[in-house]
PDB file of C-alpha atoms in Angstrom:
ATOM      1  CA  MET A   1      -2.749 -41.653 -48.136  1.00 52.00           C
ATOM      2  CA  THR A   2      -6.301 -42.878 -47.872  1.00 68.00           C
ATOM      3  CA  ASP A   3      -8.835 -40.660 -49.503  1.00 79.00           C
ATOM      4  CA  LEU A   4     -11.319 -39.184 -47.018  1.00 93.00           C
ATOM      5  CA  MET A   5     -14.526 -40.924 -47.761  1.00 97.00           C
ATOM      6  CA  PRO A   6     -17.873 -39.348 -48.119  1.00 98.00           C
ATOM      7  CA  ALA A   7     -20.758 -40.437 -46.040  1.00 98.00           C
ATOM      8  CA  ILE A   8     -24.071 -41.243 -47.769  1.00 98.00           C
ATOM      9  CA  PHE A   9     -27.639 -41.616 -46.941  1.00 98.00           C
ATOM     10  CA  PHE A  10     -29.782 -43.516 -49.486  1.00 98.00           C
ATOM     11  CA  GLY A  11     -33.455 -43.403 -49.964  1.00 98.00           C
ATOM     12  CA  HIS A  12     -33.787 -47.164 -50.836  1.00 97.00           C
ATOM     13  CA  GLY A  13     -37.728 -47.319 -51.372  1.00 94.00           C
ATOM     14  CA  ASN A  14     -39.207 -50.248 -52.765  1.00 93.00           C
ATOM     15  CA  PRO A  15     -37.288 -53.687 -52.666  1.00 94.00           C
ATOM     16  CA  MET A  16     -38.045 -54.183 -56.272  1.00 94.00           C
ATOM     17  CA  ASN A  17     -35.345 -51.458 -57.014  1.00 95.00           C
ATOM     18  CA  ALA A  18     -32.829 -54.270 -56.723  1.00 96.00           C
ATOM     19  CA  VAL A  19     -33.913 -55.716 -59.829  1.00 96.00           C
ATOM     20  CA  SER A  20     -35.164 -52.649 -61.594  1.00 95.00           C
ATOM     21  CA  LYS A  21     -33.530 -50.102 -64.040  1.00 95.00           C
ATOM     22  CA  ASN A  22     -34.917 -46.488 -63.253  1.00 95.00           C
ATOM     23  CA  VAL A  23     -33.802 -43.008 -62.486  1.00 96.00           C
ATOM     24  CA  TYR A  24     -32.992 -44.037 -58.886  1.00 97.00           C
ATOM     25  CA  THR A  25     -30.896 -47.100 -59.632  1.00 98.00           C
ATOM     26  CA  GLU A  26     -29.006 -45.294 -62.366  1.00 98.00           C
ATOM     27  CA  GLY A  27     -28.363 -42.545 -59.883  1.00 98.00           C
ATOM     28  CA  TRP A  28     -26.942 -45.109 -57.396  1.00 98.00           C
ATOM     29  CA  ARG A  29     -24.628 -46.514 -60.026  1.00 98.00           C
ATOM     30  CA  ALA A  30     -23.503 -43.045 -60.833  1.00 98.00           C
ATOM     31  CA  ILE A  31     -22.584 -42.570 -57.215  1.00 98.00           C
ATOM     32  CA  GLY A  32     -20.498 -45.785 -57.240  1.00 97.00           C
ATOM     33  CA  ARG A  33     -18.490 -44.502 -60.036  1.00 97.00           C
ATOM     34  CA  SER A  34     -17.980 -41.044 -58.535  1.00 96.00           C
ATOM     35  CA  ILE A  35     -16.704 -41.941 -55.145  1.00 97.00           C
ATOM     36  CA  PRO A  36     -13.148 -43.288 -54.131  1.00 95.00           C
ATOM     37  CA  ARG A  37     -13.451 -47.008 -53.849  1.00 96.00           C
ATOM     38  CA  PRO A  38     -14.059 -47.990 -50.130  1.00 98.00           C
ATOM     39  CA  ARG A  39     -11.839 -50.416 -48.175  1.00 97.00           C
ATOM     40  CA  ALA A  40     -15.088 -51.480 -46.658  1.00 98.00           C
ATOM     41  CA  ILE A  41     -18.683 -50.352 -46.001  1.00 98.00           C
ATOM     42  CA  LEU A  42     -20.544 -49.674 -42.888  1.00 98.00           C
ATOM     43  CA  ALA A  43     -24.280 -49.944 -43.556  1.00 98.00           C
ATOM     44  CA  VAL A  44     -26.896 -48.612 -41.362  1.00 98.00           C
ATOM     45  CA  SER A  45     -30.235 -49.907 -42.396  1.00 98.00           C
ATOM     46  CA  ALA A  46     -33.892 -49.145 -41.456  1.00 98.00           C
ATOM     47  CA  HIS A  47     -34.497 -52.940 -41.434  1.00 97.00           C
ATOM     48  CA  TRP A  48     -32.266 -53.812 -38.665  1.00 98.00           C
ATOM     49  CA  TYR A  49     -34.152 -51.892 -36.018  1.00 98.00           C
ATOM     50  CA  ILE A  50     -34.073 -53.995 -32.740  1.00 97.00           C
ATOM     51  CA  PRO A  51     -33.984 -53.345 -29.023  1.00 97.00           C
ATOM     52  CA  GLY A  52     -30.157 -53.249 -28.632  1.00 96.00           C
ATOM     53  CA  CYS A  53     -26.956 -52.318 -30.602  1.00 96.00           C
ATOM     54  CA  GLY A  54     -25.187 -54.882 -32.711  1.00 97.00           C
ATOM     55  CA  VAL A  55     -22.874 -55.318 -35.440  1.00 98.00           C
ATOM     56  CA  THR A  56     -22.487 -58.090 -37.989  1.00 98.00           C
ATOM     57  CA  ILE A  57     -19.345 -60.069 -37.467  1.00 98.00           C
ATOM     58  CA  ASN A  58     -19.984 -62.769 -40.330  1.00 96.00           C
ATOM     59  CA  ALA A  59     -17.120 -63.389 -42.786  1.00 97.00           C
ATOM     60  CA  ALA A  60     -19.702 -64.224 -45.298  1.00 97.00           C
ATOM     61  CA  PRO A  61     -22.911 -62.372 -44.361  1.00 97.00           C
ATOM     62  CA  PRO A  62     -26.127 -64.032 -46.009  1.00 97.00           C
ATOM     63  CA  THR A  63     -28.467 -62.179 -48.236  1.00 97.00           C
ATOM     64  CA  ILE A  64     -31.627 -61.616 -46.118  1.00 97.00           C
ATOM     65  CA  HIS A  65     -34.875 -61.434 -48.030  1.00 96.00           C
ATOM     66  CA  ASP A  66     -36.784 -59.633 -45.394  1.00 91.00           C
ATOM     67  CA  PHE A  67     -40.177 -59.022 -47.011  1.00 89.00           C
ATOM     68  CA  GLY A  68     -43.259 -60.875 -48.451  1.00 87.00           C
ATOM     69  CA  GLY A  69     -45.465 -60.907 -51.498  1.00 89.00           C
ATOM     70  CA  PHE A  70     -42.917 -60.000 -54.014  1.00 93.00           C
ATOM     71  CA  PRO A  71     -42.076 -61.652 -57.374  1.00 93.00           C
ATOM     72  CA  GLN A  72     -39.996 -64.582 -57.130  1.00 96.00           C
ATOM     73  CA  GLU A  73     -36.899 -62.985 -59.033  1.00 96.00           C
ATOM     74  CA  LEU A  74     -36.462 -60.829 -56.010  1.00 95.00           C
ATOM     75  CA  TYR A  75     -36.002 -63.798 -53.674  1.00 96.00           C
ATOM     76  CA  GLU A  76     -33.283 -65.078 -56.015  1.00 95.00           C
ATOM     77  CA  VAL A  77     -31.126 -61.935 -55.627  1.00 95.00           C
ATOM     78  CA  ALA A  78     -27.940 -62.593 -53.780  1.00 97.00           C
ATOM     79  CA  TYR A  79     -25.334 -60.085 -52.892  1.00 98.00           C
ATOM     80  CA  PRO A  80     -22.262 -62.030 -51.856  1.00 98.00           C
ATOM     81  CA  ALA A  81     -20.104 -59.384 -50.532  1.00 98.00           C
ATOM     82  CA  PRO A  82     -17.627 -60.615 -47.744  1.00 98.00           C
ATOM     83  CA  GLY A  83     -17.892 -59.342 -44.174  1.00 98.00           C
ATOM     84  CA  SER A  84     -15.321 -57.888 -42.248  1.00 98.00           C
ATOM     85  CA  PRO A  85     -14.784 -59.155 -38.625  1.00 98.00           C
ATOM     86  CA  GLU A  86     -11.961 -56.454 -38.361  1.00 98.00           C
ATOM     87  CA  LEU A  87     -14.386 -53.604 -39.139  1.00 98.00           C
ATOM     88  CA  ALA A  88     -16.848 -54.988 -36.808  1.00 98.00           C
ATOM     89  CA  ARG A  89     -14.596 -55.007 -33.903  1.00 98.00           C
ATOM     90  CA  ARG A  90     -13.253 -51.462 -34.860  1.00 98.00           C
ATOM     91  CA  VAL A  91     -17.082 -50.280 -34.723  1.00 98.00           C
ATOM     92  CA  ARG A  92     -17.342 -52.002 -31.284  1.00 98.00           C
ATOM     93  CA  ASP A  93     -14.215 -50.233 -30.088  1.00 97.00           C
ATOM     94  CA  LEU A  94     -15.346 -46.712 -31.396  1.00 98.00           C
ATOM     95  CA  LEU A  95     -18.781 -47.052 -29.660  1.00 98.00           C
ATOM     96  CA  SER A  96     -17.313 -48.156 -26.389  1.00 96.00           C
ATOM     97  CA  PRO A  97     -18.332 -48.113 -23.679  1.00 96.00           C
ATOM     98  CA  LEU A  98     -21.583 -48.612 -25.278  1.00 96.00           C
ATOM     99  CA  PRO A  99     -22.194 -52.463 -25.337  1.00 95.00           C
ATOM    100  CA  VAL A 100     -22.105 -53.584 -29.089  1.00 97.00           C
ATOM    101  CA  GLU A 101     -22.954 -57.292 -29.657  1.00 97.00           C
ATOM    102  CA  LEU A 102     -20.849 -58.967 -32.327  1.00 98.00           C
ATOM    103  CA  ASP A 103     -23.606 -60.618 -34.235  1.00 97.00           C
ATOM    104  CA  GLU A 104     -23.707 -63.688 -36.507  1.00 96.00           C
ATOM    105  CA  SER A 105     -27.392 -64.019 -36.643  1.00 94.00           C
ATOM    106  CA  TRP A 106     -27.968 -61.269 -39.080  1.00 97.00           C
ATOM    107  CA  GLY A 107     -26.461 -60.493 -42.696  1.00 97.00           C
ATOM    108  CA  LEU A 108     -27.399 -58.084 -45.276  1.00 98.00           C
ATOM    109  CA  ASP A 109     -30.980 -57.070 -45.443  1.00 97.00           C
ATOM    110  CA  HIS A 110     -32.649 -55.373 -48.245  1.00 97.00           C
ATOM    111  CA  GLY A 111     -32.055 -51.778 -47.164  1.00 97.00           C
ATOM    112  CA  THR A 112     -28.361 -52.549 -47.809  1.00 98.00           C
ATOM    113  CA  TRP A 113     -28.324 -54.978 -50.727  1.00 98.00           C
ATOM    114  CA  SER A 114     -31.082 -53.382 -52.915  1.00 97.00           C
ATOM    115  CA  VAL A 115     -28.956 -50.357 -53.062  1.00 98.00           C
ATOM    116  CA  LEU A 116     -25.361 -51.949 -52.990  1.00 98.00           C
ATOM    117  CA  THR A 117     -26.209 -54.180 -55.911  1.00 98.00           C
ATOM    118  CA  HIS A 118     -26.296 -51.234 -58.035  1.00 98.00           C
ATOM    119  CA  VAL A 119     -23.624 -49.067 -56.231  1.00 98.00           C
ATOM    120  CA  PHE A 120     -21.147 -51.707 -56.295  1.00 98.00           C
ATOM    121  CA  PRO A 121     -22.542 -54.602 -58.556  1.00 98.00           C
ATOM    122  CA  ASP A 122     -19.546 -56.466 -58.264  1.00 98.00           C
ATOM    123  CA  ALA A 123     -20.055 -57.311 -54.442  1.00 98.00           C
ATOM    124  CA  ASP A 124     -16.339 -57.387 -53.794  1.00 97.00           C
ATOM    125  CA  ILE A 125     -16.128 -54.788 -51.053  1.00 98.00           C
ATOM    126  CA  PRO A 126     -16.592 -55.996 -47.598  1.00 98.00           C
ATOM    127  CA  VAL A 127     -19.832 -54.994 -45.874  1.00 98.00           C
ATOM    128  CA  VAL A 128     -20.783 -54.826 -42.137  1.00 98.00           C
ATOM    129  CA  GLN A 129     -24.186 -53.736 -40.829  1.00 98.00           C
ATOM    130  CA  LEU A 130     -24.766 -51.763 -37.675  1.00 98.00           C
ATOM    131  CA  ALA A 131     -28.188 -52.199 -35.878  1.00 98.00           C
ATOM    132  CA  ILE A 132     -30.454 -49.263 -35.022  1.00 98.00           C
ATOM    133  CA  ASP A 133     -31.353 -49.549 -31.182  1.00 98.00           C
ATOM    134  CA  GLU A 134     -35.073 -49.062 -31.372  1.00 98.00           C
ATOM    135  CA  ARG A 135     -35.288 -48.004 -27.609  1.00 97.00           C
ATOM    136  CA  GLN A 136     -33.142 -44.844 -27.990  1.00 98.00           C
ATOM    137  CA  PRO A 137     -34.073 -41.204 -28.886  1.00 98.00           C
ATOM    138  CA  SER A 138     -32.794 -39.550 -32.049  1.00 98.00           C
ATOM    139  CA  THR A 139     -29.937 -37.840 -30.240  1.00 98.00           C
ATOM    140  CA  PHE A 140     -28.506 -41.081 -29.299  1.00 98.00           C
ATOM    141  CA  HIS A 141     -28.195 -42.193 -33.063  1.00 98.00           C
ATOM    142  CA  TYR A 142     -26.777 -38.696 -34.057  1.00 98.00           C
ATOM    143  CA  GLU A 143     -24.237 -39.000 -31.303  1.00 98.00           C
ATOM    144  CA  LEU A 144     -23.187 -42.546 -32.427  1.00 98.00           C
ATOM    145  CA  GLY A 145     -22.534 -41.103 -35.837  1.00 98.00           C
ATOM    146  CA  LYS A 146     -20.096 -38.624 -34.433  1.00 98.00           C
ATOM    147  CA  ARG A 147     -18.197 -41.583 -32.696  1.00 98.00           C
ATOM    148  CA  LEU A 148     -17.946 -43.306 -36.093  1.00 98.00           C
ATOM    149  CA  ALA A 149     -16.477 -40.169 -37.753  1.00 97.00           C
ATOM    150  CA  PRO A 150     -12.713 -41.532 -37.800  1.00 97.00           C
ATOM    151  CA  LEU A 151     -13.879 -44.392 -40.157  1.00 98.00           C
ATOM    152  CA  ARG A 152     -13.989 -41.823 -43.072  1.00 98.00           C
ATOM    153  CA  GLU A 153     -10.190 -41.484 -42.662  1.00 96.00           C
ATOM    154  CA  GLU A 154      -9.929 -45.213 -42.824  1.00 97.00           C
ATOM    155  CA  GLY A 155     -11.364 -45.641 -46.124  1.00 97.00           C
ATOM    156  CA  VAL A 156     -14.835 -46.862 -44.816  1.00 98.00           C
ATOM    157  CA  LEU A 157     -17.788 -45.724 -46.583  1.00 98.00           C
ATOM    158  CA  VAL A 158     -20.756 -45.225 -43.943  1.00 98.00           C
ATOM    159  CA  ALA A 159     -24.004 -45.713 -45.723  1.00 98.00           C
ATOM    160  CA  GLY A 160     -27.194 -44.970 -44.162  1.00 98.00           C
ATOM    161  CA  SER A 161     -30.343 -46.562 -45.893  1.00 98.00           C
ATOM    162  CA  GLY A 162     -33.903 -45.349 -45.037  1.00 98.00           C
ATOM    163  CA  ASN A 163     -36.062 -42.899 -46.540  1.00 98.00           C
ATOM    164  CA  LEU A 164     -36.425 -39.205 -45.435  1.00 98.00           C
ATOM    165  CA  VAL A 165     -40.210 -39.379 -46.037  1.00 97.00           C
ATOM    166  CA  HIS A 166     -41.645 -42.721 -45.580  1.00 98.00           C
ATOM    167  CA  ASN A 167     -45.354 -43.015 -45.028  1.00 96.00           C
ATOM    168  CA  LEU A 168     -46.710 -46.401 -46.335  1.00 93.00           C
ATOM    169  CA  HIS A 169     -50.235 -45.742 -45.198  1.00 91.00           C
ATOM    170  CA  SER A 170     -50.580 -42.911 -47.760  1.00 91.00           C
ATOM    171  CA  TYR A 171     -48.645 -44.677 -50.387  1.00 88.00           C
ATOM    172  CA  ALA A 172     -50.376 -44.859 -53.764  1.00 81.00           C
ATOM    173  CA  TRP A 173     -50.201 -48.625 -54.160  1.00 76.00           C
ATOM    174  CA  GLY A 174     -50.515 -49.807 -57.809  1.00 65.00           C
ATOM    175  CA  ARG A 175     -51.001 -46.384 -59.252  1.00 71.00           C
ATOM    176  CA  ASP A 176     -48.241 -44.832 -61.405  1.00 70.00           C
ATOM    177  CA  GLY A 177     -47.522 -41.152 -62.003  1.00 71.00           C
ATOM    178  CA  VAL A 178     -48.748 -40.014 -58.555  1.00 80.00           C
ATOM    179  CA  ASN A 179     -47.732 -36.476 -57.578  1.00 89.00           C
ATOM    180  CA  ALA A 180     -45.883 -36.157 -54.160  1.00 92.00           C
ATOM    181  CA  TYR A 181     -48.224 -35.107 -51.373  1.00 94.00           C
ATOM    182  CA  ASP A 182     -47.968 -31.442 -50.345  1.00 96.00           C
ATOM    183  CA  TRP A 183     -46.762 -32.477 -46.957  1.00 97.00           C
ATOM    184  CA  ALA A 184     -44.103 -34.767 -48.168  1.00 97.00           C
ATOM    185  CA  VAL A 185     -42.865 -31.962 -50.474  1.00 97.00           C
ATOM    186  CA  ARG A 186     -42.762 -29.306 -47.784  1.00 97.00           C
ATOM    187  CA  PHE A 187     -41.033 -31.656 -45.368  1.00 98.00           C
ATOM    188  CA  GLU A 188     -38.282 -32.663 -47.744  1.00 98.00           C
ATOM    189  CA  LYS A 189     -37.667 -28.968 -48.809  1.00 98.00           C
ATOM    190  CA  ARG A 190     -37.458 -28.039 -45.254  1.00 98.00           C
ATOM    191  CA  ALA A 191     -34.870 -30.864 -44.536  1.00 98.00           C
ATOM    192  CA  ARG A 192     -32.890 -29.982 -47.543  1.00 98.00           C
ATOM    193  CA  ASP A 193     -32.647 -26.518 -46.410  1.00 98.00           C
ATOM    194  CA  LEU A 194     -31.406 -27.354 -42.903  1.00 98.00           C
ATOM    195  CA  LEU A 195     -29.087 -29.805 -44.468  1.00 97.00           C
ATOM    196  CA  LEU A 196     -27.428 -27.191 -46.754  1.00 97.00           C
ATOM    197  CA  ALA A 197     -27.340 -24.621 -43.894  1.00 96.00           C
ATOM    198  CA  GLY A 198     -25.563 -27.064 -41.646  1.00 95.00           C
ATOM    199  CA  ASP A 199     -28.175 -26.799 -39.083  1.00 96.00           C
ATOM    200  CA  ASP A 200     -28.484 -30.346 -37.621  1.00 97.00           C
ATOM    201  CA  ALA A 201     -30.387 -29.686 -34.365  1.00 97.00           C
ATOM    202  CA  PRO A 202     -33.913 -29.322 -35.986  1.00 98.00           C
ATOM    203  CA  LEU A 203     -33.166 -32.556 -38.125  1.00 98.00           C
ATOM    204  CA  VAL A 204     -32.305 -34.403 -34.953  1.00 98.00           C
ATOM    205  CA  ALA A 205     -35.317 -33.067 -33.101  1.00 98.00           C
ATOM    206  CA  TYR A 206     -37.498 -33.734 -36.102  1.00 97.00           C
ATOM    207  CA  GLU A 207     -40.695 -34.197 -34.010  1.00 94.00           C
ATOM    208  CA  GLY A 208     -40.457 -30.427 -33.384  1.00 95.00           C
ATOM    209  CA  LEU A 209     -40.779 -29.605 -37.164  1.00 95.00           C
ATOM    210  CA  GLY A 210     -44.653 -29.882 -36.920  1.00 96.00           C
ATOM    211  CA  ARG A 211     -47.578 -31.968 -38.553  1.00 97.00           C
ATOM    212  CA  ASP A 212     -45.505 -32.244 -42.125  1.00 97.00           C
ATOM    213  CA  ALA A 213     -42.941 -34.064 -40.039  1.00 97.00           C
ATOM    214  CA  MET A 214     -45.115 -36.357 -38.176  1.00 97.00           C
ATOM    215  CA  LEU A 215     -46.771 -37.330 -41.494  1.00 97.00           C
ATOM    216  CA  SER A 216     -43.461 -37.836 -43.173  1.00 98.00           C
ATOM    217  CA  VAL A 217     -41.737 -39.744 -40.336  1.00 98.00           C
ATOM    218  CA  PRO A 218     -44.615 -41.612 -38.797  1.00 97.00           C
ATOM    219  CA  THR A 219     -42.239 -44.117 -37.350  1.00 97.00           C
ATOM    220  CA  PRO A 220     -38.432 -43.390 -36.925  1.00 98.00           C
ATOM    221  CA  ASP A 221     -36.939 -46.575 -38.406  1.00 98.00           C
ATOM    222  CA  HIS A 222     -36.459 -45.192 -42.025  1.00 98.00           C
ATOM    223  CA  TYR A 223     -35.396 -41.606 -40.727  1.00 98.00           C
ATOM    224  CA  LEU A 224     -32.871 -42.554 -38.174  1.00 98.00           C
ATOM    225  CA  PRO A 225     -30.182 -43.643 -40.589  1.00 98.00           C
ATOM    226  CA  LEU A 226     -29.805 -40.160 -41.878  1.00 98.00           C
ATOM    227  CA  LEU A 227     -28.786 -39.014 -38.411  1.00 98.00           C
ATOM    228  CA  TYR A 228     -25.890 -41.343 -38.445  1.00 98.00           C
ATOM    229  CA  VAL A 229     -24.630 -39.812 -41.665  1.00 98.00           C
ATOM    230  CA  LEU A 230     -25.152 -36.313 -40.358  1.00 98.00           C
ATOM    231  CA  GLY A 231     -23.119 -37.060 -37.316  1.00 97.00           C
ATOM    232  CA  LEU A 232     -20.157 -37.916 -39.681  1.00 97.00           C
ATOM    233  CA  ARG A 233     -20.175 -34.348 -41.042  1.00 96.00           C
ATOM    234  CA  ARG A 234     -17.271 -31.999 -40.792  1.00 94.00           C
ATOM    235  CA  LYS A 235     -17.566 -28.295 -40.683  1.00 89.00           C
ATOM    236  CA  ASP A 236     -16.568 -27.595 -44.286  1.00 90.00           C
ATOM    237  CA  ASP A 237     -18.060 -30.765 -45.991  1.00 95.00           C
ATOM    238  CA  PRO A 238     -20.299 -29.823 -49.009  1.00 96.00           C
ATOM    239  CA  VAL A 239     -23.687 -31.440 -49.106  1.00 97.00           C
ATOM    240  CA  SER A 240     -25.249 -32.632 -52.273  1.00 98.00           C
ATOM    241  CA  PHE A 241     -28.303 -34.527 -53.371  1.00 98.00           C
ATOM    242  CA  PRO A 242     -27.342 -36.968 -56.188  1.00 98.00           C
ATOM    243  CA  VAL A 243     -30.587 -38.810 -56.301  1.00 98.00           C
ATOM    244  CA  GLU A 244     -34.090 -37.074 -55.978  1.00 97.00           C
ATOM    245  CA  GLY A 245     -37.628 -37.888 -56.375  1.00 96.00           C
ATOM    246  CA  VAL A 246     -40.760 -39.021 -54.516  1.00 96.00           C
ATOM    247  CA  ASP A 247     -42.266 -42.606 -55.145  1.00 94.00           C
ATOM    248  CA  GLY A 248     -46.031 -43.311 -54.749  1.00 92.00           C
ATOM    249  CA  GLY A 249     -46.533 -39.826 -53.366  1.00 93.00           C
ATOM    250  CA  SER A 250     -45.233 -40.575 -49.853  1.00 96.00           C
ATOM    251  CA  VAL A 251     -41.736 -42.109 -50.101  1.00 97.00           C
ATOM    252  CA  SER A 252     -38.830 -39.858 -50.598  1.00 97.00           C
ATOM    253  CA  MET A 253     -35.933 -41.388 -52.787  1.00 98.00           C
ATOM    254  CA  LEU A 254     -33.469 -38.555 -51.932  1.00 98.00           C
ATOM    255  CA  ALA A 255     -29.877 -39.328 -51.409  1.00 98.00           C
ATOM    256  CA  VAL A 256     -27.784 -37.236 -49.198  1.00 98.00           C
ATOM    257  CA  ARG A 257     -24.053 -37.049 -49.717  1.00 98.00           C
ATOM    258  CA  ILE A 258     -21.847 -35.507 -47.194  1.00 97.00           C
ATOM    259  CA  GLY A 259     -18.340 -34.686 -48.313  1.00 95.00           C
TER     260      GLY A 259
END
């Protein structure tokens, strides 16, 4: 019998975490050791945010270095996990009648591989990415998560990757030891309380949570992966936060585990 997989949202933060050893990357490694080994991974990354819905069908997805201005060692990172055309087609079928493109143009972007290189460093578990349709409201993404729920019974780890709080305009570039901004602290606490209470509606309609939410989520891309994970939650699933912290004052590194 296949173990019921948890669903996990990772706050991925700076791409340099891929080649760093810190409290966040150690927390990601601990997650990999604590969960059942998945048959495959479906990743929903903030960095595949496009006008449409697609899923990678590559048998050998490339490692995409979708950033600029970083040290050369980061561009040399490869995460050679196999893909899974079988899982890609299963996702398409679960989301039907929504048109889902079977995509060979994308691969694994840093929202996926910067985390998985620590969670599953051997890169031996098949990985498929699901695009986030930038044209759609938050309710759409939450409902897609619900439709993906059978994957948990099929040994698939659904991993959202973004950041609960992600405001790069306020980020303390080049400064260490910066305290989190008050608004970031308040919004993260509000979100955590709602997650623990099982109250998804305000999190889906996050724009209604006031000024703190607007500062914490100035654009939806890094927040929406959380809603896919929330959609997978069962009534009695426990919620935990295996990784915590705020980087640069305005990027939450919170990880949210469902189940």
